[in-house]
Coordinates of C-alpha atoms in Angstrom, one line a residue:
Chain A
M124 CA 25.4 8.2 -3.6
R125 CA 25.5 7.6 0.1
Y126 CA 22.2 5.9 0.2
Q127 CA 21.7 2.3 -0.8
I128 CA 20.2 1.8 -4.2
K129 CA 20.9 -1.8 -5.3
S130 CA 21.7 -2.3 -8.9
V131 CA 20.5 -5.4 -10.6
V132 CA 22.9 -7.8 -12.1
N133 CA 20.4 -10.3 -13.3
K134 CA 18.8 -9.9 -16.6
L135 CA 15.7 -7.8 -16.6
I136 CA 12.6 -9.7 -15.7
I137 CA 9.7 -9.5 -18.0
F138 CA 6.5 -8.4 -16.4
S139 CA 3.2 -9.5 -17.6
G140 CA 0.4 -7.1 -16.6
I141 CA -2.1 -7.5 -13.9
S142 CA -2.4 -11.1 -13.0
G143 CA -4.4 -11.0 -9.7
I144 CA -3.0 -14.2 -8.4
S145 CA -3.8 -13.6 -4.8
F146 CA -7.5 -13.1 -5.4
Y147 CA -8.0 -15.8 -7.9
V148 CA -10.7 -17.1 -5.6
G149 CA -12.5 -13.8 -5.7
R150 CA -12.0 -13.5 -9.5
K151 CA -13.2 -17.0 -10.1
S152 CA -16.3 -16.4 -7.9
V153 CA -17.2 -13.1 -9.7
Q154 CA -16.6 -14.6 -13.1
S155 CA -18.4 -17.9 -12.5
S156 CA -21.3 -16.0 -11.0
I157 CA -21.6 -13.9 -14.2
D158 CA -21.0 -17.0 -16.4
N159 CA -23.9 -18.8 -14.7
N160 CA -26.2 -15.9 -15.4
C161 CA -25.5 -14.7 -18.9
N162 CA -23.6 -15.8 -21.9
V163 CA -21.3 -12.8 -22.4
S164 CA -17.6 -13.4 -21.6
P165 CA -16.8 -11.6 -18.5
L166 CA -13.1 -11.4 -19.2
K167 CA -13.5 -8.5 -21.4
Y168 CA -14.5 -6.3 -18.5
F169 CA -11.4 -7.2 -16.6
N170 CA -8.5 -6.3 -18.9
K171 CA -9.2 -2.7 -19.9
P172 CA -6.3 -0.3 -19.4
G173 CA -7.1 2.2 -16.7
L174 CA -9.4 -0.2 -14.8
P175 CA -7.5 -2.1 -12.1
I176 CA -9.8 -4.6 -10.5
Y177 CA -7.6 -6.5 -8.0
A178 CA -5.4 -5.2 -5.2
T179 CA -2.4 -7.1 -6.5
V180 CA -0.1 -6.6 -9.5
S181 CA 1.8 -8.9 -11.7
A182 CA 4.3 -11.5 -10.5
A183 CA 7.3 -12.4 -12.6
V184 CA 5.9 -15.8 -13.0
P185 CA 2.1 -15.6 -13.1
V186 CA 0.2 -18.5 -11.6
L187 CA -2.1 -20.0 -14.2
R188 CA -5.6 -21.2 -13.3
N189 CA -4.7 -24.8 -14.1
E190 CA -1.7 -24.8 -11.8
I191 CA -3.9 -23.6 -9.0
I192 CA -6.6 -26.2 -9.6
D193 CA -3.9 -28.9 -9.6
K194 CA -3.2 -28.1 -6.0
P195 CA -6.5 -28.3 -4.1
A196 CA -4.8 -28.3 -0.7
I197 CA -3.9 -24.6 -1.0
I198 CA -7.3 -23.4 -2.3
P199 CA -8.9 -21.5 0.5
T200 CA -12.7 -22.0 0.5
E201 CA -14.5 -18.8 -0.2
N202 CA -16.6 -19.2 2.9
R203 CA -13.5 -19.4 5.2
I204 CA -12.0 -16.2 3.7
A205 CA -15.4 -14.5 4.0
T206 CA -15.7 -15.6 7.6
I207 CA -12.2 -14.3 8.5
M208 CA -12.8 -11.0 6.7
K209 CA -16.4 -10.6 7.9
Y210 CA -15.9 -7.2 9.5
G211 CA -13.9 -5.6 6.7
F212 CA -10.5 -5.3 5.2
P213 CA -8.2 -2.9 7.0
G214 CA -6.6 -2.0 3.6
L215 CA -6.5 -3.5 0.2
D216 CA -2.8 -3.5 -0.8
N217 CA -1.5 -6.8 -2.3
I218 CA -4.0 -9.1 -0.6
R219 CA -2.9 -12.8 -0.2
S220 CA -5.4 -15.4 1.0
F221 CA -4.2 -18.5 2.7
D222 CA -6.3 -21.4 3.9
D223 CA -6.8 -20.1 7.4
Y224 CA -5.6 -16.4 7.3
V225 CA -5.5 -13.4 5.1
L226 CA -2.5 -11.1 4.6
S227 CA -1.8 -7.7 3.0
Y228 CA 1.8 -7.4 1.8
D229 CA 3.9 -4.3 1.9
R230 CA 6.3 -4.5 -1.0
K231 CA 8.4 -1.6 0.3
T232 CA 9.1 -3.1 3.8
R233 CA 9.2 -6.8 2.6
T234 CA 6.8 -7.8 5.4
A235 CA 3.0 -7.6 5.8
H236 CA 0.9 -4.5 6.4
W237 CA -1.5 -6.7 8.3
V238 CA -2.7 -10.3 8.7
F239 CA -6.2 -11.2 9.7
E240 CA -7.3 -14.4 11.6
H241 CA -10.6 -15.8 12.9
L242 CA -10.2 -18.0 16.0
T243 CA -12.5 -20.4 17.7
S244 CA -11.8 -23.0 20.3
E245 CA -11.8 -25.5 17.4
H246 CA -9.0 -23.7 15.6
V247 CA -6.7 -23.4 18.6
K248 CA -7.2 -26.8 20.4
H249 CA -4.4 -29.4 20.5
N250 CA -4.3 -31.6 17.5
N251 CA -2.1 -34.7 17.5
E252 CA -1.8 -34.6 13.7
V253 CA -0.2 -31.2 13.7
D254 CA 3.4 -30.7 14.5
R255 CA 4.9 -27.2 14.4
A256 CA 8.4 -28.7 14.6
K257 CA 8.0 -30.1 11.1
C258 CA 7.4 -26.6 9.7
D259 CA 10.1 -24.7 7.7
F260 CA 10.3 -21.0 7.1
K261 CA 9.9 -20.5 3.4
P262 CA 10.1 -17.5 1.0
D263 CA 6.6 -16.6 -0.3
E264 CA 7.0 -17.2 -4.0
S265 CA 3.7 -15.5 -4.8
I266 CA 5.6 -12.2 -4.0
H267 CA 7.6 -10.7 -6.9
P268 CA 11.4 -11.5 -6.3
F269 CA 12.2 -7.8 -6.1
F270 CA 10.1 -7.5 -2.9
R271 CA 10.4 -11.0 -1.4
A272 CA 12.2 -11.7 1.9
D273 CA 14.5 -14.6 2.1
N274 CA 15.7 -16.7 5.1
T275 CA 19.2 -15.4 4.4
D276 CA 18.0 -11.8 5.2
Y277 CA 17.5 -12.9 8.8
K278 CA 20.7 -14.9 9.2
K279 CA 23.1 -13.2 11.7
S280 CA 20.7 -10.2 11.9
G281 CA 20.2 -10.7 15.6
Y282 CA 16.4 -10.9 15.0
D283 CA 14.0 -13.8 15.3
R284 CA 11.7 -14.6 12.4
G285 CA 8.6 -13.6 14.3
H286 CA 5.1 -14.8 13.2
L287 CA 2.3 -12.2 12.7
A288 CA -0.4 -14.8 12.3
A289 CA 0.7 -17.0 15.2
A290 CA 1.4 -20.7 14.4
G291 CA -0.5 -21.8 17.4
N292 CA -3.7 -20.3 16.0
H293 CA -3.9 -22.7 13.1
K294 CA -4.0 -26.2 14.4
K295 CA -6.7 -27.7 12.2
S296 CA -4.2 -29.1 9.7
Q297 CA -0.5 -29.4 9.2
N298 CA -1.0 -27.3 6.0
H299 CA -2.6 -24.5 7.9
V300 CA 0.3 -24.2 10.3
Q301 CA 2.9 -24.6 7.6
Q302 CA 1.3 -21.6 5.8
T303 CA 2.1 -19.4 8.7
F304 CA 5.7 -20.0 8.0
Y305 CA 5.8 -18.1 4.8
L306 CA 8.2 -15.2 5.2
S307 CA 5.4 -12.8 4.1
N308 CA 3.8 -13.6 7.5
I309 CA 7.1 -13.0 9.3
S310 CA 8.7 -9.8 10.7
P311 CA 12.1 -9.3 12.3
Q312 CA 11.4 -9.4 16.1
V313 CA 13.7 -9.1 19.1
G314 CA 13.9 -12.7 20.4
V315 CA 14.5 -12.8 24.1
G316 CA 12.0 -10.6 26.0
F317 CA 9.7 -10.1 23.0
N318 CA 9.0 -12.7 20.5
R319 CA 9.7 -15.6 22.9
D320 CA 8.2 -13.8 25.9
S321 CA 5.8 -10.9 26.1
W322 CA 4.6 -11.0 22.5
N323 CA 4.0 -14.7 23.0
R324 CA 2.1 -13.9 26.1
L325 CA -0.1 -11.6 24.1
E326 CA -0.7 -14.3 21.5
S327 CA -1.6 -16.9 24.2
Y328 CA -4.0 -14.4 25.8
V329 CA -5.8 -13.9 22.5
R330 CA -6.0 -17.6 22.0
K331 CA -7.5 -18.1 25.4
L332 CA -10.3 -15.6 24.6
T333 CA -11.8 -18.4 22.5
K334 CA -12.7 -20.1 25.8
V335 CA -15.0 -17.2 26.6
Y336 CA -16.1 -15.9 23.2
Q337 CA -17.6 -17.9 20.3
N338 CA -15.6 -16.0 17.7
V339 CA -12.4 -14.0 18.0
Y340 CA -11.2 -11.9 15.1
V341 CA -7.7 -10.6 15.2
C342 CA -5.7 -8.2 13.0
T343 CA -1.9 -8.1 13.6
G344 CA 0.8 -6.0 12.0
P345 CA 4.0 -3.9 12.3
L346 CA 4.2 -0.2 13.1
Y347 CA 7.0 2.3 12.3
L348 CA 6.4 5.0 14.9
P349 CA 7.9 8.4 15.0
R350 CA 10.0 9.5 17.9
K351 CA 11.1 12.9 19.0
E352 CA 14.9 13.5 18.8
T353 CA 17.1 16.0 20.5
D354 CA 16.5 18.6 17.8
G355 CA 12.8 18.6 18.9
K356 CA 11.7 17.1 15.5
L357 CA 9.9 13.8 15.0
Y358 CA 11.6 11.1 13.0
V359 CA 10.6 7.6 11.9
K360 CA 13.7 5.4 12.1
Y361 CA 14.0 1.7 11.6
E362 CA 16.7 -0.8 10.7
V363 CA 16.6 -2.8 7.5
I364 CA 18.2 -6.3 7.3
G365 CA 19.7 -8.5 4.7
T366 CA 20.2 -8.0 1.0
N367 CA 16.4 -7.5 0.6
N368 CA 16.3 -4.7 3.2
V369 CA 13.6 -6.2 5.3
A370 CA 12.3 -3.6 7.7
V371 CA 12.6 -4.1 11.4
P372 CA 9.3 -2.6 12.8
T373 CA 9.6 -0.4 15.9
H374 CA 6.3 -1.8 17.3
F375 CA 3.6 -4.4 16.6
F376 CA -0.1 -4.1 17.0
K377 CA -3.0 -6.5 17.6
V378 CA -6.6 -5.4 17.3
V379 CA -9.1 -8.0 18.5
V380 CA -12.9 -8.2 18.2
C381 CA -14.6 -10.8 20.4
E382 CA -18.1 -11.9 19.6
T383 CA -20.3 -13.5 22.3
K384 CA -22.9 -16.2 21.5
D385 CA -25.6 -13.6 21.5
G386 CA -23.8 -11.4 19.1
K387 CA -22.3 -8.8 21.4
L388 CA -19.0 -7.3 20.3
E389 CA -16.0 -6.2 22.3
M390 CA -12.8 -4.7 21.0
E391 CA -9.3 -4.7 22.4
S392 CA -6.3 -3.0 20.9
Y393 CA -2.6 -3.5 21.8
V394 CA 0.7 -1.9 20.7
M395 CA 4.0 -3.4 21.9
P396 CA 7.5 -2.0 21.3
N397 CA 9.8 -4.4 19.4
E398 CA 12.2 -4.7 22.3
K399 CA 12.9 -6.6 25.5
I400 CA 9.9 -6.2 27.8
S401 CA 9.9 -7.4 31.4
D402 CA 7.7 -10.5 31.9
D403 CA 5.8 -8.9 34.7
T404 CA 4.6 -6.0 32.7
P405 CA 0.8 -6.5 32.6
L406 CA -0.7 -6.8 29.1
E407 CA -3.3 -4.2 29.9
S408 CA -0.5 -1.6 30.0
F409 CA -0.1 -2.1 26.2
R410 CA -3.7 -1.2 25.4
V411 CA -4.2 1.9 23.3
P412 CA -7.2 3.4 21.6
P413 CA -7.9 1.6 18.3
E414 CA -8.0 4.9 16.4
S415 CA -4.3 5.6 17.4
V416 CA -3.3 2.4 15.8
E417 CA -5.4 3.2 12.7
R418 CA -3.7 6.6 12.3
A419 CA -0.3 5.2 12.8
A420 CA -0.7 2.1 10.5
G421 CA -2.7 3.8 7.8
L422 CA -5.5 1.2 8.2
L423 CA -9.1 1.1 9.3
F424 CA -9.9 -1.9 11.5
F425 CA -13.3 -3.7 11.5
D426 CA -14.9 -0.9 9.5
K427 CA -18.1 -2.8 8.9
I428 CA -18.7 -2.5 12.7
N429 CA -20.3 0.8 13.9
R430 CA -18.1 1.5 16.9
K431 CA -20.9 2.9 18.8
M432 CA -22.4 -0.5 18.7
L433 CA -19.4 -2.1 20.4
N434 CA -20.2 -3.3 23.9
K435 CA -16.7 -2.6 25.2
V436 CA -13.4 -1.1 24.0
N437 CA -10.3 -2.1 25.9
G438 CA -12.4 -3.4 28.7
K439 CA -14.5 -0.3 29.2
K440 CA -18.1 0.3 28.2
V441 CA -18.4 2.6 25.2
Chain B
M129 CA 5.3 5.5 25.9
R130 CA 8.2 7.3 24.3
Y131 CA 6.8 7.0 20.8
Q132 CA 4.0 9.1 19.5
I133 CA 0.6 7.5 19.3
K134 CA -1.9 10.2 19.0
S135 CA -5.1 9.7 20.9
V136 CA -8.3 10.8 19.3
V137 CA -10.4 13.4 21.1
N138 CA -13.1 13.6 18.4
K139 CA -16.0 11.3 18.5
L140 CA -15.4 8.0 16.8
I141 CA -16.1 8.2 13.1
I142 CA -18.5 5.6 11.6
F143 CA -17.1 3.8 8.7
S144 CA -19.2 2.4 6.0
G145 CA -17.6 -0.4 4.2
I146 CA -15.9 -0.5 0.8
S147 CA -17.1 2.5 -1.2
G148 CA -14.6 2.6 -4.0
I149 CA -15.0 6.2 -4.6
S150 CA -11.7 6.7 -6.5
F151 CA -12.6 4.1 -9.1
Y152 CA -16.2 5.0 -9.6
V153 CA -15.4 5.4 -13.2
G154 CA -14.0 1.9 -13.4
R155 CA -17.0 0.6 -11.4
K156 CA -19.5 2.4 -13.6
S157 CA -17.9 1.1 -16.7
V158 CA -17.7 -2.5 -15.5
Q159 CA -21.3 -2.4 -14.3
S160 CA -22.8 -0.7 -17.2
S161 CA -21.0 -3.0 -19.6
I162 CA -22.6 -5.9 -17.8
D163 CA -26.0 -4.1 -17.7
N164 CA -25.9 -3.7 -21.4
N165 CA -25.3 -7.4 -22.0
C166 CA -27.5 -9.2 -19.6
N167 CA -30.3 -8.5 -17.2
V168 CA -28.9 -9.8 -13.9
S169 CA -27.9 -7.1 -11.4
P170 CA -24.2 -6.8 -11.2
L171 CA -24.2 -5.3 -7.8
K172 CA -24.6 -8.6 -6.1
Y173 CA -21.2 -9.7 -7.3
F174 CA -19.5 -6.6 -5.7
N175 CA -20.6 -6.7 -2.1
K176 CA -19.6 -10.2 -0.9
P177 CA -17.5 -10.3 2.2
G178 CA -14.1 -11.6 1.5
L179 CA -14.0 -10.3 -2.1
P180 CA -12.6 -6.8 -2.3
I181 CA -12.8 -5.5 -5.8
Y182 CA -11.4 -2.0 -5.6
A183 CA -8.0 -0.8 -4.4
T184 CA -9.5 1.8 -2.1
V185 CA -11.4 1.5 1.1
S186 CA -14.1 3.4 2.8
A187 CA -14.0 7.2 3.4
A188 CA -15.8 8.6 6.4
V189 CA -18.2 10.5 4.1
P190 CA -18.7 8.3 1.0
V191 CA -19.2 10.2 -2.2
L192 CA -22.6 9.2 -3.7
R193 CA -23.0 8.6 -7.4
N194 CA -25.4 11.5 -7.7
E195 CA -23.0 13.9 -6.1
I196 CA -20.4 12.9 -8.6
I197 CA -22.7 13.3 -11.6
D198 CA -23.7 16.8 -10.4
K199 CA -20.1 17.9 -10.9
P200 CA -19.2 16.9 -14.5
A201 CA -16.1 19.0 -14.4
I202 CA -14.3 16.5 -12.2
I203 CA -15.2 13.3 -14.0
P204 CA -12.2 12.1 -15.8
T205 CA -13.0 10.5 -19.1
E206 CA -12.3 6.8 -19.2
N207 CA -10.2 7.3 -22.3
R208 CA -7.9 9.8 -20.7
I209 CA -7.2 7.5 -17.7
A210 CA -6.7 4.6 -20.0
T211 CA -4.2 6.7 -22.0
I212 CA -2.2 7.8 -18.9
M213 CA -2.1 4.3 -17.5
K214 CA -1.5 2.6 -20.9
Y215 CA 1.7 0.8 -19.8
G216 CA 0.5 -0.4 -16.4
F217 CA -0.1 0.6 -12.9
P218 CA 3.1 0.6 -10.7
G219 CA 1.0 -0.5 -7.7
L220 CA -2.7 -0.6 -6.8
D221 CA -3.0 0.9 -3.3
N222 CA -5.7 3.6 -2.9
I223 CA -5.9 4.7 -6.5
R224 CA -7.3 8.2 -7.2
S225 CA -8.0 9.3 -10.7
F226 CA -8.0 13.0 -11.5
D227 CA -8.9 14.6 -14.9
D228 CA -5.3 14.6 -16.1
Y229 CA -3.2 12.4 -13.8
V230 CA -3.6 9.3 -11.7
L231 CA -2.3 8.9 -8.0
S232 CA -1.8 6.1 -5.6
Y233 CA -2.1 7.3 -2.0
D234 CA 0.0 6.0 0.9
R235 CA -2.1 6.4 4.0
K236 CA 0.8 5.7 6.3
T237 CA 3.0 8.6 5.0
R238 CA 0.1 11.0 4.1
T239 CA 1.6 11.5 0.6
A240 CA 1.4 9.6 -2.6
H241 CA 3.1 6.3 -3.4
W242 CA 3.3 7.5 -7.0
V243 CA 1.6 9.7 -9.5
F244 CA 1.3 9.0 -13.2
E245 CA 1.1 11.6 -16.1
H246 CA 0.9 11.5 -19.8
L247 CA 2.5 14.5 -21.6
T248 CA 2.3 15.8 -25.1
S249 CA 3.2 19.1 -26.5
E250 CA -0.5 20.0 -26.4
H251 CA -0.6 19.4 -22.6
V252 CA 2.4 21.5 -21.7
K253 CA 2.1 24.5 -24.1
H254 CA 1.3 27.9 -22.8
N255 CA -2.4 28.6 -22.3
N256 CA -3.6 32.1 -21.7
E257 CA -6.7 30.8 -19.9
V258 CA -4.7 28.9 -17.3
D259 CA -3.2 30.8 -14.4
R260 CA -1.2 28.9 -11.8
A261 CA -1.3 31.9 -9.5
K262 CA -5.0 31.4 -9.0
C263 CA -4.5 27.9 -7.6
D264 CA -4.8 27.1 -3.9
F265 CA -3.3 24.1 -2.0
K266 CA -6.2 22.1 -0.7
P267 CA -6.6 19.0 1.5
D268 CA -7.8 16.0 -0.6
E269 CA -11.2 15.3 1.0
S270 CA -11.4 12.0 -0.8
I271 CA -8.9 10.8 1.7
H272 CA -10.1 9.6 5.1
P273 CA -9.4 12.3 7.7
F274 CA -7.2 10.0 9.7
F275 CA -4.7 9.9 6.7
R276 CA -5.2 13.3 5.1
A277 CA -2.4 16.0 5.1
D278 CA -3.5 19.5 5.8
N279 CA -2.0 22.9 5.0
T280 CA -1.2 23.5 8.6
D281 CA 1.1 20.4 8.6
Y282 CA 3.5 22.3 6.3
K283 CA 3.3 25.6 8.2
K284 CA 6.6 26.5 9.9
S285 CA 8.0 23.0 8.9
G286 CA 10.7 24.6 6.8
Y287 CA 9.6 22.5 3.8
D288 CA 7.9 23.6 0.5
R289 CA 4.7 21.9 -0.6
G290 CA 6.3 20.3 -3.5
H291 CA 4.3 18.9 -6.4
L292 CA 4.6 15.3 -7.6
A293 CA 2.5 15.8 -10.8
A294 CA 4.0 19.1 -11.8
A295 CA 1.6 22.0 -12.2
G296 CA 3.2 23.0 -15.5
N297 CA 2.4 19.6 -17.0
H298 CA -1.4 20.3 -16.9
K299 CA -2.1 23.5 -18.9
K300 CA -5.2 22.3 -20.9
S301 CA -7.6 23.8 -18.3
Q302 CA -7.6 25.7 -15.1
N303 CA -9.3 22.7 -13.5
H304 CA -6.5 20.4 -14.5
V305 CA -3.8 22.6 -12.9
Q306 CA -5.9 23.2 -9.8
Q307 CA -6.2 19.4 -9.3
T308 CA -2.4 19.2 -9.0
F309 CA -2.7 21.4 -5.9
Y310 CA -4.5 18.7 -3.8
L311 CA -2.2 17.9 -0.9
S312 CA -2.4 14.1 -1.9
N313 CA -0.2 15.2 -4.8
I314 CA 2.2 17.2 -2.5
S315 CA 5.3 16.1 -0.5
P316 CA 7.4 18.1 1.8
Q317 CA 10.4 19.2 -0.3
V318 CA 13.5 21.2 0.5
G319 CA 12.7 24.6 -1.1
V320 CA 15.9 26.4 -2.1
G321 CA 18.2 24.2 -4.1
F322 CA 15.7 21.4 -4.6
N323 CA 12.0 22.2 -5.3
R324 CA 12.7 25.6 -6.7
D325 CA 15.9 24.6 -8.5
S326 CA 17.2 21.1 -9.4
W327 CA 13.9 19.3 -9.1
N328 CA 12.3 22.0 -11.1
R329 CA 15.1 21.6 -13.7
L330 CA 14.2 17.9 -13.9
E331 CA 10.5 18.7 -14.4
S332 CA 11.3 21.2 -17.1
Y333 CA 13.6 18.7 -18.8
V334 CA 10.7 16.1 -18.8
R335 CA 8.3 18.7 -20.3
K336 CA 10.8 19.5 -23.1
L337 CA 10.9 15.8 -24.1
T338 CA 7.5 16.5 -25.6
K339 CA 9.2 18.5 -28.3
V340 CA 11.1 15.4 -29.5
Y341 CA 8.7 12.6 -28.6
Q342 CA 5.0 12.2 -29.5
N343 CA 4.1 10.8 -26.0
V344 CA 5.9 11.1 -22.7
Y345 CA 4.7 9.0 -19.8
V346 CA 6.1 9.9 -16.4
C347 CA 5.8 8.3 -13.0
T348 CA 6.9 10.4 -10.0
G349 CA 7.1 9.5 -6.3
P350 CA 8.9 9.7 -3.0
L351 CA 11.5 7.3 -1.6
Y352 CA 12.6 6.5 1.9
L353 CA 16.1 5.1 1.4
P354 CA 18.2 3.3 3.9
R355 CA 21.6 4.7 5.0
K356 CA 24.5 3.1 6.8
E357 CA 25.1 4.5 10.2
T358 CA 28.3 4.3 12.4
D359 CA 27.2 1.0 13.9
G360 CA 27.5 -0.5 10.4
K361 CA 23.8 -1.2 10.1
L362 CA 21.3 0.2 7.6
Y363 CA 18.5 2.4 8.8
V364 CA 15.6 4.1 7.1
K365 CA 15.1 7.5 8.7
Y366 CA 12.9 10.3 7.8
E367 CA 11.2 13.3 9.5
V368 CA 7.5 13.6 9.9
I369 CA 5.9 17.0 10.0
G370 CA 2.7 18.5 11.5
T371 CA -0.1 17.0 13.6
N372 CA -0.8 14.5 10.8
N373 CA 2.8 13.2 10.7
V374 CA 3.4 13.9 7.0
A375 CA 6.5 12.0 5.9
V376 CA 9.5 14.0 4.5
P377 CA 10.9 11.7 1.8
T378 CA 14.6 11.2 1.7
H379 CA 14.6 11.2 -2.1
F380 CA 12.2 11.5 -5.1
F381 CA 12.1 9.5 -8.3
K382 CA 10.9 10.1 -11.9
V383 CA 10.7 7.2 -14.3
V384 CA 9.9 8.4 -17.8
V385 CA 9.0 6.5 -21.0
C386 CA 9.2 8.4 -24.3
E387 CA 7.4 7.1 -27.4
T388 CA 8.4 8.2 -30.9
K389 CA 6.0 8.6 -33.8
D390 CA 7.0 5.2 -35.1
G391 CA 6.3 3.6 -31.7
K392 CA 9.9 3.2 -30.5
L393 CA 10.2 3.4 -26.7
E394 CA 13.0 4.8 -24.5
M395 CA 13.1 4.9 -20.7
E396 CA 14.9 7.2 -18.3
S397 CA 15.0 6.9 -14.6
Y398 CA 16.1 9.5 -12.0
V399 CA 16.5 9.6 -8.2
M400 CA 17.3 12.9 -6.5
P401 CA 18.0 13.5 -2.8
N402 CA 15.6 15.8 -1.1
E403 CA 18.3 18.3 -0.2
K404 CA 20.0 21.4 -1.7
I405 CA 21.6 20.4 -4.9
S406 CA 24.1 22.6 -6.8
D407 CA 22.6 24.0 -10.0
D408 CA 25.5 22.9 -12.0
T409 CA 25.1 19.2 -11.2
P410 CA 24.1 17.6 -14.6
L411 CA 20.7 15.8 -14.6
E412 CA 22.4 12.7 -16.0
S413 CA 24.3 12.2 -12.8
F414 CA 20.9 11.4 -11.1
R415 CA 20.1 8.6 -13.5
V416 CA 19.9 5.1 -11.9
P417 CA 18.8 1.7 -13.2
P418 CA 14.9 1.6 -13.1
E419 CA 15.1 -1.8 -11.2
S420 CA 16.8 0.0 -8.4
V421 CA 13.9 2.4 -8.0
E422 CA 11.5 -0.4 -8.3
R423 CA 13.1 -2.4 -5.4
A424 CA 13.4 0.7 -3.3
A425 CA 9.8 1.9 -3.9
G426 CA 8.1 -1.5 -3.9
L427 CA 6.7 -0.7 -7.3
L428 CA 6.9 -2.1 -10.8
F429 CA 7.1 0.6 -13.5
F430 CA 5.6 0.2 -17.1
D431 CA 5.2 -3.5 -16.5
K432 CA 3.2 -3.9 -19.7
I433 CA 6.4 -3.1 -21.6
N434 CA 8.8 -5.9 -22.2
R435 CA 12.1 -4.2 -21.2
K436 CA 14.0 -6.1 -23.9
M437 CA 11.9 -4.2 -26.4
L438 CA 13.0 -0.8 -25.1
N439 CA 15.2 1.0 -27.6
K440 CA 17.2 2.8 -24.9
V441 CA 17.4 2.9 -21.1
N442 CA 19.0 6.0 -19.6
G443 CA 20.4 7.0 -23.0
K444 CA 22.0 3.6 -23.7
K445 CA 21.0 1.0 -26.2
V446 CA 19.5 -2.0 -24.3

């Protein structure tokens, strides 16, 4: 067969049903709410065949409740996740909550569908106790090994390990910034001219919005856009790298909602090609209608906001 | 921009939060179980920000409970779905339950991630009251219009509207077979030599397994496999058709579990390229290790079955 289907030499891994590790916080909250109110065991409602409750499936090594509770540093508070996701989930595939951002993982491409962040001036200001240089890129062991990217996938690929949730957006603790170095939050990005330059310019711009707006919500992710070839037909084409076939996105998006002190909302939406971009290209030239990104990504952004209620979209009155 | 980002000329559509239409059966079941056991309203546990419960998101026009109850013919029984999904969900993205099969929808490719069926001799035997010729291909209106395939997408594309859940597997009622004609269950397939020939041969083979085995569980879906190009790098490349950019998969898979009367389980796993295949190519030559399909598809098949307990995989003792 000309196409690449990898055969597995390891022993078969035993799977163990729906474990819902990513949303243990949600589960815990729902269950304990029920526990507090009546005496029936809520567990029996959650294990029926035919009734999936969580947008994640089993990992080879399920994380047990006790293990989680032993590591309080990585338990995101329910409030923080609720704040980050205040305006809706763009999609619900394989949700993974970190302390200061939320991620939806695409097991087919070995990178995220999207990541969601909430920025304020507090989150992005300089903090002497946080040192990005101490961070290491790490495989995300909450992802099943079949679908997990590894550092070796990036080696000699020619691509940077580019952050989706930017490291510089999470300066409240060393743990927060370290969590942006999980490879689930990383995509292969062109280094010079993109990750280290124009994409970084866009990230800095979004951070600076916190000087003007009280709250900045930002959703970031990869795109795999079709392109017309000489036969007149449209094709999606992207490279995959390493033994895990990590997808190299053709483009990346950022959709931002800024909230003023008096609750007014403005939206900005950017798509940048994953290629060398001249430093003098203005960021405004990458603005696209948010619906275009939604159609291309298969996602719905900020769907709890009625778009007619937005004060501005891409700098223009709606 | 050389790539295709479609701009939206229609008015913006107002989204309305998580509506969980696909899993209303699950929701109803969970809620009514709680209702029967204690007096607190369960609804308050289901609408917290930061706590998604269902693996679907909002549609532009949410289906209301009353509308659903008005159409009893399309309410799948909980037992039937539980039977079909007895051995686990391969993934949990945008689950959609029909009367006689279950589907996970990929909003990015406008076709399914996978469909799941449970076959017995009862389900596939000839039924005078069922006439496939009376069925029409229909857009699946439960899918948000941004991500929904339409019949016009297939027109003049050169591809057949190929079934994932095969029409011939659902002969218990006209409604069952009609539901396999929703475009969410359809992928662009090469007609002559594939959909009408070798793929059809594989579908017939799976149906005939019901003569030998009491229960046959089958998961079917598209693949987008990488291929080495002349530069030595691997690329995923697939055509997209129509104004909705419906993806043309490079391959399709079927993973089958057969259950004998005494509960023994056997697994078979097939991958076929979406191209003209000679009729004399034996079906066995398309067998691949199930783990290869899992890695390529980003799915885990029959994960409630310990694979060491399988009697056979692809005809060989485990």
